Amino acid sequence: MPALLPRPSILSIEPYVGGESKIPGVNRIVKLSSNEGAFGVPPGAQQAYAAMAAELHRYPDGGATALREAIGRRFGLDPARIVCGNGSDELIGALVMAYGGEGTELVMSAHGFIMYDIAGRYAGCRVIKVPERNLTADVDAMLAAVGPRTRLVFLANPNNPTGSMLPAAEVARLRAGLREDVLLVLDSAYAEYVTRPDYDPGTALVDAGGNTVMTRTFSKVFGLGGVRLGWAYAPAHVIDILNRVRGPFNVNAPAMAAGIAALAEPGWVEKSVAHNDAWRAKLSEGLRALGIAVHPSEGNFILADFGTAERAKAADAALKARGLIVRAMAAYSLPQALRITIGTAEECGMVQDALAGFMRGA
Ligand SMILES: *Cc1c(COP(=O)(O)O)cnc(C)c1O
């Protein structure tokens, strides 16, 4: 035992394992393991990022003013009620540290995004994972799990890795069933991809005045996972708390420049969403035709169910043999499934072919 020990809850954290990006001995890798957009970096964002190279001696604007204004314009939100972060992960962590801690509880759904579990344990919260129905968050069960010590409820909508989504009315019902001293965090990392009309990313609920926060990211449809950029939209008093606890220069200057340019990229989101709609449907149907169960998804990924952990492992190996990296799901208690990002048309075709071969026993 080392003499120096962290708080006990820290040792219960399993380190986050990101999507793999290398296969030994394979030259051409197709990375479909982290839900990065299908089209790479928006060209304008690449230019804006490069243009910052000569300015790197300057501290960034700690208030991220220009970026918050650009986000506000794009999404019709008050920039004063936005805080930017080094990825939305940073903001998730800050919310849990600020409102959670020893003696409190954090409620999430059983297959919810794993960062809530990690952040909750870091803060010392008891993390309660609530069983789902059909891999979809169950509002009644979540409300039933809320107790006097609960301070935080997390919902990714759509959820990663299941792809399932709660309609606006269900999310509103969740909020309505929570006490005012419980913060509801709606993680809408995949909001731009949702085309269902009964969806609200959380803006309406934040505006309705309850203690609700919406988090968003530049890592998915905007193709900027590498620069680490996310934001939160929240009531003024929560914004005040986030501004107290975040690093004073938590968002770096080239990231801000890239983010502003990505928002301004003509047609980028439309093109990405149209592609995603078409290929998510095609790949889902294609895999189902092979006898693989595919859950309905509102995100830029699908969850393919191979029935058993052994079959999923074998399928993963068959994909890897062709240079295709997808995400194993054991950490999400879904060892029988693989999460596959919707890549380019060619990449989707490669997945289809590789799994066709696998299912034939080739
Ligand atoms: C990818 C993802 C994020 C994004 O995190 P960043 O730190 O902004 O890159 C957040 N939540 C969910 C559910 C995600 O899948």
Short mmCIF file of C-alpha atoms and ligand atoms in Angstrom, two decimals:
data_model
loop_
_atom_site.label_atom_id
_atom_site.label_comp_id
_atom_site.label_asym_id
_atom_site.label_seq_id
_atom_site.Cartn_x
_atom_site.Cartn_y
_atom_site.Cartn_z
CA MET A 1 0.00 0.00 0.00
CA PRO A 2 1.47 3.39 -0.89
CA ALA A 3 1.54 5.85 2.02
CA LEU A 4 -0.26 8.43 -0.07
CA LEU A 5 -3.87 7.59 -0.91
CA PRO A 6 -6.63 9.55 -2.62
CA ARG A 7 -10.17 9.74 -1.25
CA PRO A 8 -11.58 6.17 -1.23
CA SER A 9 -14.18 6.82 -3.94
CA ILE A 10 -11.44 7.68 -6.44
CA LEU A 11 -10.14 4.10 -6.36
CA SER A 12 -13.55 2.82 -7.47
CA ILE A 13 -13.16 4.62 -10.81
CA GLU A 14 -12.28 2.52 -13.85
CA PRO A 15 -10.15 4.75 -16.11
CA TYR A 16 -12.04 5.91 -19.23
CA VAL A 17 -10.99 3.90 -22.26
CA GLY A 18 -11.38 5.89 -25.47
CA GLY A 19 -12.00 4.47 -28.91
CA GLU A 20 -8.96 2.65 -30.26
CA SER A 21 -7.17 4.15 -33.24
CA LYS A 22 -4.46 1.63 -34.14
CA ILE A 23 -4.30 -2.02 -35.14
CA PRO A 24 -0.81 -3.53 -35.12
CA GLY A 25 0.26 -4.53 -38.61
CA VAL A 26 -2.65 -2.83 -40.40
CA ASN A 27 -1.85 0.18 -42.56
CA ARG A 28 -5.21 1.61 -43.52
CA ILE A 29 -7.29 2.12 -40.42
CA VAL A 30 -10.94 3.15 -40.50
CA LYS A 31 -11.79 4.57 -37.09
CA LEU A 32 -15.47 4.18 -36.31
CA SER A 33 -15.04 4.02 -32.55
CA SER A 34 -15.59 7.56 -31.26
CA ASN A 35 -18.56 9.01 -33.18
CA GLU A 36 -16.43 11.69 -34.78
CA GLY A 37 -18.35 13.16 -37.72
CA ALA A 38 -18.15 11.37 -41.08
CA PHE A 39 -16.59 14.28 -42.98
CA GLY A 40 -13.57 15.25 -40.92
CA VAL A 41 -12.82 18.86 -39.98
CA PRO A 42 -14.84 21.68 -41.58
CA PRO A 43 -12.43 23.43 -44.02
CA GLY A 44 -13.06 26.86 -42.53
CA ALA A 45 -12.25 25.55 -39.08
CA GLN A 46 -8.93 24.14 -40.30
CA GLN A 47 -7.99 27.54 -41.72
CA ALA A 48 -9.08 29.41 -38.61
CA TYR A 49 -7.11 27.04 -36.41
CA ALA A 50 -3.95 27.38 -38.51
CA ALA A 51 -4.28 31.17 -38.58
CA MET A 52 -3.95 31.25 -34.79
CA ALA A 53 -0.42 29.82 -34.92
CA ALA A 54 1.22 33.26 -34.89
CA GLU A 55 -0.86 34.35 -31.89
CA LEU A 56 -0.07 31.49 -29.55
CA HIS A 57 1.92 33.71 -27.18
CA ARG A 58 -1.34 35.44 -26.21
CA TYR A 59 -3.61 34.15 -23.49
CA PRO A 60 -7.07 33.34 -24.80
CA ASP A 61 -10.12 35.42 -23.92
CA GLY A 62 -11.03 33.79 -20.61
CA GLY A 63 -14.67 34.72 -21.11
CA ALA A 64 -14.83 33.09 -24.57
CA THR A 65 -16.94 36.09 -25.57
CA ALA A 66 -16.77 35.79 -29.36
CA LEU A 67 -17.47 32.05 -29.22
CA ARG A 68 -20.41 32.45 -26.84
CA GLU A 69 -21.83 35.14 -29.10
CA ALA A 70 -21.45 32.90 -32.16
CA ILE A 71 -23.15 30.01 -30.34
CA GLY A 72 -25.89 32.36 -29.16
CA ARG A 73 -26.55 33.59 -32.71
CA ARG A 74 -26.53 30.10 -34.17
CA PHE A 75 -28.90 28.55 -31.64
CA GLY A 76 -30.94 31.62 -30.67
CA LEU A 77 -29.66 31.69 -27.07
CA ASP A 78 -28.54 34.43 -24.69
CA PRO A 79 -24.68 34.35 -24.66
CA ALA A 80 -24.76 35.42 -21.00
CA ARG A 81 -26.32 32.05 -20.17
CA ILE A 82 -23.63 30.04 -21.96
CA VAL A 83 -20.34 28.73 -20.52
CA CYS A 84 -17.76 27.10 -22.78
CA GLY A 85 -15.54 24.26 -21.72
CA ASN A 86 -12.58 22.11 -22.68
CA GLY A 87 -14.99 19.59 -24.14
CA SER A 88 -18.40 19.14 -22.58
CA ASP A 89 -16.71 16.53 -20.36
CA GLU A 90 -15.09 19.38 -18.43
CA LEU A 91 -18.47 20.99 -17.80
CA ILE A 92 -20.04 17.68 -16.75
CA GLY A 93 -17.22 17.25 -14.24
CA ALA A 94 -17.56 20.82 -12.97
CA LEU A 95 -21.31 20.44 -12.42
CA VAL A 96 -20.84 17.23 -10.46
CA MET A 97 -18.05 18.68 -8.31
CA ALA A 98 -20.07 21.85 -7.65
CA TYR A 99 -23.43 20.26 -6.82
CA GLY A 100 -22.52 16.71 -5.83
CA GLY A 101 -19.91 15.36 -3.42
CA GLU A 102 -19.73 13.05 -0.43
CA GLY A 103 -23.13 12.25 1.02
CA THR A 104 -25.02 13.02 -2.20
CA GLU A 105 -26.40 10.83 -4.96
CA LEU A 106 -26.24 11.07 -8.73
CA VAL A 107 -28.93 9.27 -10.75
CA MET A 108 -28.35 8.08 -14.31
CA SER A 109 -29.76 5.34 -16.53
CA ALA A 110 -28.11 1.92 -16.61
CA HIS A 111 -26.47 2.33 -20.02
CA GLY A 112 -26.02 6.10 -19.81
CA PHE A 113 -22.82 7.87 -20.88
CA ILE A 114 -19.99 6.62 -18.68
CA MET A 115 -18.51 10.04 -17.91
CA TYR A 116 -21.36 10.68 -15.43
CA ASP A 117 -20.28 7.62 -13.46
CA ILE A 118 -16.61 8.69 -13.51
CA ALA A 119 -17.38 12.31 -12.56
CA GLY A 120 -19.79 11.20 -9.85
CA ARG A 121 -17.27 8.89 -8.21
CA TYR A 122 -14.58 11.56 -8.47
CA ALA A 123 -16.81 13.95 -6.55
CA GLY A 124 -17.67 11.25 -4.00
CA CYS A 125 -21.34 10.88 -4.99
CA ARG A 126 -23.12 7.56 -4.76
CA VAL A 127 -23.89 6.80 -8.41
CA ILE A 128 -27.26 5.12 -8.94
CA LYS A 129 -27.76 3.39 -12.29
CA VAL A 130 -31.43 2.90 -13.08
CA PRO A 131 -32.60 -0.04 -15.23
CA GLU A 132 -33.80 0.89 -18.72
CA ARG A 133 -36.62 -0.41 -20.92
CA ASN A 134 -35.60 -1.48 -24.41
CA LEU A 135 -32.26 0.25 -23.90
CA THR A 136 -34.16 3.51 -23.31
CA ALA A 137 -34.12 5.61 -20.14
CA ASP A 138 -37.20 4.90 -18.02
CA VAL A 139 -38.54 8.16 -16.54
CA ASP A 140 -40.70 6.50 -13.89
CA ALA A 141 -37.85 4.29 -12.71
CA MET A 142 -35.47 7.26 -12.62
CA LEU A 143 -37.93 9.31 -10.58
CA ALA A 144 -38.42 6.37 -8.22
CA ALA A 145 -34.64 6.19 -7.71
CA VAL A 146 -34.43 9.82 -6.61
CA GLY A 147 -34.08 10.17 -2.84
CA PRO A 148 -33.50 12.98 -0.36
CA ARG A 149 -29.75 12.89 -1.03
CA THR A 150 -30.07 13.09 -4.81
CA ARG A 151 -28.59 16.31 -6.18
CA LEU A 152 -27.96 15.42 -9.83
CA VAL A 153 -29.84 13.53 -12.53
CA PHE A 154 -28.03 12.95 -15.84
CA LEU A 155 -29.68 12.10 -19.14
CA ALA A 156 -27.88 11.88 -22.47
CA ASN A 157 -30.52 12.52 -25.12
CA PRO A 158 -30.01 10.83 -27.51
CA ASN A 159 -27.97 8.49 -25.36
CA ASN A 160 -24.52 7.20 -26.20
CA PRO A 161 -24.05 4.22 -26.68
CA THR A 162 -27.66 3.03 -27.09
CA GLY A 163 -28.80 5.74 -29.55
CA SER A 164 -32.20 5.90 -27.86
CA MET A 165 -34.02 9.19 -27.35
CA LEU A 166 -36.72 10.46 -25.03
CA PRO A 167 -39.31 12.76 -26.60
CA ALA A 168 -39.61 16.29 -25.20
CA ALA A 169 -42.77 15.42 -23.25
CA GLU A 170 -40.99 12.58 -21.42
CA VAL A 171 -38.03 14.78 -20.53
CA ALA A 172 -40.45 17.45 -19.29
CA ARG A 173 -42.16 14.80 -17.18
CA LEU A 174 -38.79 13.88 -15.69
CA ARG A 175 -38.09 17.51 -14.81
CA ALA A 176 -41.59 17.98 -13.37
CA GLY A 177 -41.09 15.00 -11.08
CA LEU A 178 -37.81 16.31 -9.63
CA ARG A 179 -37.47 18.62 -6.66
CA GLU A 180 -36.08 22.07 -7.34
CA ASP A 181 -32.88 21.23 -5.45
CA VAL A 182 -32.09 18.50 -7.96
CA LEU A 183 -30.14 19.60 -11.02
CA LEU A 184 -31.19 17.88 -14.26
CA VAL A 185 -28.33 17.74 -16.75
CA LEU A 186 -29.42 17.07 -20.33
CA ASP A 187 -26.42 16.04 -22.40
CA SER A 188 -27.35 16.76 -26.00
CA ALA A 189 -24.05 15.85 -27.65
CA TYR A 190 -25.92 14.44 -30.67
CA ALA A 191 -28.69 17.07 -30.86
CA GLU A 192 -27.82 18.22 -34.38
CA TYR A 193 -28.33 14.72 -35.76
CA VAL A 194 -31.87 14.31 -34.42
CA THR A 195 -34.58 14.73 -37.02
CA ARG A 196 -37.57 13.55 -35.00
CA PRO A 197 -40.10 16.38 -34.50
CA ASP A 198 -40.84 15.42 -30.88
CA TYR A 199 -37.29 16.25 -29.78
CA ASP A 200 -36.06 19.14 -27.66
CA PRO A 201 -32.34 19.29 -26.89
CA GLY A 202 -33.11 20.97 -23.58
CA THR A 203 -33.34 24.65 -24.47
CA ALA A 204 -37.07 24.77 -23.79
CA LEU A 205 -36.68 23.15 -20.38
CA VAL A 206 -33.78 25.41 -19.40
CA ASP A 207 -35.86 28.40 -20.46
CA ALA A 208 -38.85 27.11 -18.50
CA GLY A 209 -36.96 28.13 -15.38
CA GLY A 210 -36.31 24.87 -13.55
CA ASN A 211 -32.83 23.84 -12.46
CA THR A 212 -31.94 22.26 -15.77
CA VAL A 213 -28.68 22.46 -17.73
CA MET A 214 -28.12 21.52 -21.36
CA THR A 215 -24.61 20.51 -22.47
CA ARG A 216 -23.47 20.46 -26.10
CA THR A 217 -20.27 19.65 -27.93
CA PHE A 218 -18.22 20.50 -31.01
CA SER A 219 -16.82 16.95 -31.01
CA LYS A 220 -19.50 15.24 -33.08
CA VAL A 221 -21.27 16.92 -36.00
CA PHE A 222 -18.83 19.86 -35.99
CA GLY A 223 -15.83 17.54 -36.35
CA LEU A 224 -13.63 19.12 -33.66
CA GLY A 225 -13.11 16.36 -31.08
CA GLY A 226 -9.36 16.99 -31.15
CA VAL A 227 -9.53 20.60 -29.97
CA ARG A 228 -11.80 19.84 -26.97
CA LEU A 229 -14.70 22.24 -27.13
CA GLY A 230 -18.12 22.08 -25.51
CA TRP A 231 -20.65 24.39 -23.94
CA ALA A 232 -23.47 24.54 -21.44
CA TYR A 233 -26.71 26.54 -21.47
CA ALA A 234 -28.08 27.04 -17.98
CA PRO A 235 -29.98 29.28 -15.57
CA ALA A 236 -28.01 32.39 -14.57
CA HIS A 237 -27.23 31.10 -11.08
CA VAL A 238 -25.72 27.88 -12.47
CA ILE A 239 -23.70 29.88 -15.00
CA ASP A 240 -22.34 31.89 -12.07
CA ILE A 241 -21.23 28.68 -10.33
CA LEU A 242 -19.57 27.27 -13.47
CA ASN A 243 -17.69 30.52 -13.96
CA ARG A 244 -16.35 30.29 -10.41
CA VAL A 245 -15.05 26.74 -10.68
CA ARG A 246 -13.81 26.42 -14.28
CA GLY A 247 -10.20 27.16 -15.19
CA PRO A 248 -9.83 30.85 -16.05
CA PHE A 249 -8.52 29.98 -19.53
CA ASN A 250 -10.19 26.61 -19.94
CA VAL A 251 -10.82 27.03 -23.67
CA ASN A 252 -7.71 27.65 -25.74
CA ALA A 253 -7.51 30.29 -28.46
CA PRO A 254 -7.21 28.08 -31.57
CA ALA A 255 -10.09 25.94 -30.31
CA MET A 256 -12.28 29.03 -30.04
CA ALA A 257 -11.30 30.19 -33.51
CA ALA A 258 -12.00 26.75 -34.95
CA GLY A 259 -15.34 26.56 -33.18
CA ILE A 260 -16.51 29.94 -34.47
CA ALA A 261 -15.50 28.95 -38.01
CA ALA A 262 -17.18 25.54 -37.74
CA LEU A 263 -20.46 27.22 -36.81
CA ALA A 264 -20.10 29.42 -39.90
CA GLU A 265 -19.25 26.59 -42.33
CA PRO A 266 -21.93 26.81 -45.04
CA GLY A 267 -24.18 23.75 -45.24
CA TRP A 268 -21.98 21.64 -42.97
CA VAL A 269 -24.61 20.45 -40.52
CA GLU A 270 -27.22 19.94 -43.27
CA LYS A 271 -24.83 17.83 -45.33
CA SER A 272 -23.74 15.81 -42.29
CA VAL A 273 -27.28 15.14 -41.11
CA ALA A 274 -28.52 14.14 -44.59
CA HIS A 275 -25.60 11.73 -44.95
CA ASN A 276 -26.15 10.34 -41.47
CA ASP A 277 -29.87 9.80 -42.02
CA ALA A 278 -29.30 7.94 -45.26
CA TRP A 279 -26.38 5.76 -44.17
CA ARG A 280 -27.61 5.04 -40.66
CA ALA A 281 -30.77 3.63 -42.26
CA LYS A 282 -28.87 1.75 -44.96
CA LEU A 283 -26.34 0.19 -42.61
CA SER A 284 -29.00 -0.67 -40.02
CA GLU A 285 -31.14 -2.40 -42.63
CA GLY A 286 -28.12 -4.07 -44.17
CA LEU A 287 -26.99 -5.54 -40.86
CA ARG A 288 -30.51 -6.62 -39.93
CA ALA A 289 -30.71 -8.44 -43.25
CA LEU A 290 -27.63 -10.37 -42.13
CA GLY A 291 -29.43 -11.38 -38.94
CA ILE A 292 -27.75 -8.85 -36.63
CA ALA A 293 -30.07 -6.97 -34.28
CA VAL A 294 -29.61 -3.20 -34.60
CA HIS A 295 -31.24 -0.85 -32.14
CA PRO A 296 -33.00 2.26 -33.47
CA SER A 297 -30.60 5.22 -33.15
CA GLU A 298 -31.01 8.98 -33.31
CA GLY A 299 -27.25 9.59 -33.19
CA ASN A 300 -24.39 9.19 -35.69
CA PHE A 301 -23.79 5.61 -34.61
CA ILE A 302 -25.62 2.33 -34.29
CA LEU A 303 -25.54 -0.34 -31.62
CA ALA A 304 -25.29 -3.80 -33.19
CA ASP A 305 -26.27 -6.70 -30.96
CA PHE A 306 -24.60 -10.06 -31.60
CA GLY A 307 -26.48 -11.95 -28.93
CA THR A 308 -23.52 -13.02 -26.81
CA ALA A 309 -20.25 -11.48 -25.67
CA GLU A 310 -18.34 -14.20 -27.54
CA ARG A 311 -20.07 -13.43 -30.85
CA ALA A 312 -19.49 -9.71 -30.37
CA LYS A 313 -15.80 -10.34 -29.68
CA ALA A 314 -15.51 -12.49 -32.78
CA ALA A 315 -17.28 -9.85 -34.88
CA ASP A 316 -14.95 -7.20 -33.48
CA ALA A 317 -11.96 -9.35 -34.48
CA ALA A 318 -13.37 -9.84 -37.99
CA LEU A 319 -13.79 -6.08 -38.38
CA LYS A 320 -10.29 -5.41 -37.04
CA ALA A 321 -8.83 -7.88 -39.51
CA ARG A 322 -10.09 -5.52 -42.22
CA GLY A 323 -8.80 -2.40 -40.50
CA LEU A 324 -12.19 -1.40 -39.10
CA ILE A 325 -12.17 -0.18 -35.50
CA VAL A 326 -15.51 -0.03 -33.71
CA ARG A 327 -16.29 0.23 -30.01
CA ALA A 328 -16.61 -2.73 -27.67
CA MET A 329 -19.31 -2.18 -25.07
CA ALA A 330 -18.33 -4.21 -22.00
CA ALA A 331 -17.76 -1.01 -19.99
CA TYR A 332 -21.43 -0.20 -20.62
CA SER A 333 -22.64 -3.62 -19.46
CA LEU A 334 -23.45 -4.45 -23.08
CA PRO A 335 -20.71 -7.01 -23.87
CA GLN A 336 -22.90 -8.61 -26.57
CA ALA A 337 -22.95 -5.37 -28.59
CA LEU A 338 -20.62 -3.23 -30.69
CA ARG A 339 -21.14 0.47 -31.31
CA ILE A 340 -20.38 1.49 -34.87
CA THR A 341 -20.00 5.12 -35.96
CA ILE A 342 -21.64 6.10 -39.25
CA GLY A 343 -18.64 6.94 -41.42
CA THR A 344 -18.44 7.77 -45.12
CA ALA A 345 -20.40 5.76 -47.70
CA GLU A 346 -17.26 3.74 -48.42
CA GLU A 347 -16.64 3.06 -44.75
CA CYS A 348 -20.25 1.94 -44.19
CA GLY A 349 -19.84 -0.40 -47.17
CA MET A 350 -16.68 -1.84 -45.64
CA VAL A 351 -18.51 -2.54 -42.37
CA GLN A 352 -21.37 -4.17 -44.26
CA ASP A 353 -19.00 -6.38 -46.27
CA ALA A 354 -16.89 -7.37 -43.28
CA LEU A 355 -19.93 -8.35 -41.22
CA ALA A 356 -21.50 -10.17 -44.16
CA GLY A 357 -18.33 -12.25 -44.33
CA PHE A 358 -18.39 -12.78 -40.58
CA MET A 359 -22.01 -13.92 -40.56
CA ARG A 360 -21.33 -16.33 -43.41
CA GLY A 361 -18.54 -17.74 -41.29
CA ALA A 362 -15.91 -16.58 -43.77
C1 LIG B 1 -19.13 12.41 -27.34
C2 LIG B 1 -20.00 12.75 -26.17
C3 LIG B 1 -19.78 13.90 -25.43
C4 LIG B 1 -18.74 14.87 -25.89
O1 LIG B 1 -17.76 15.10 -24.99
P1 LIG B 1 -16.68 16.21 -25.32
O2 LIG B 1 -15.96 16.29 -24.04
O3 LIG B 1 -17.43 17.48 -25.65
O4 LIG B 1 -15.86 15.74 -26.48
C5 LIG B 1 -20.61 14.17 -24.36
N1 LIG B 1 -21.63 13.37 -24.06
C6 LIG B 1 -21.90 12.28 -24.77
C7 LIG B 1 -23.09 11.46 -24.44
C8 LIG B 1 -21.08 11.93 -25.84
O5 LIG B 1 -21.32 10.82 -26.54
#
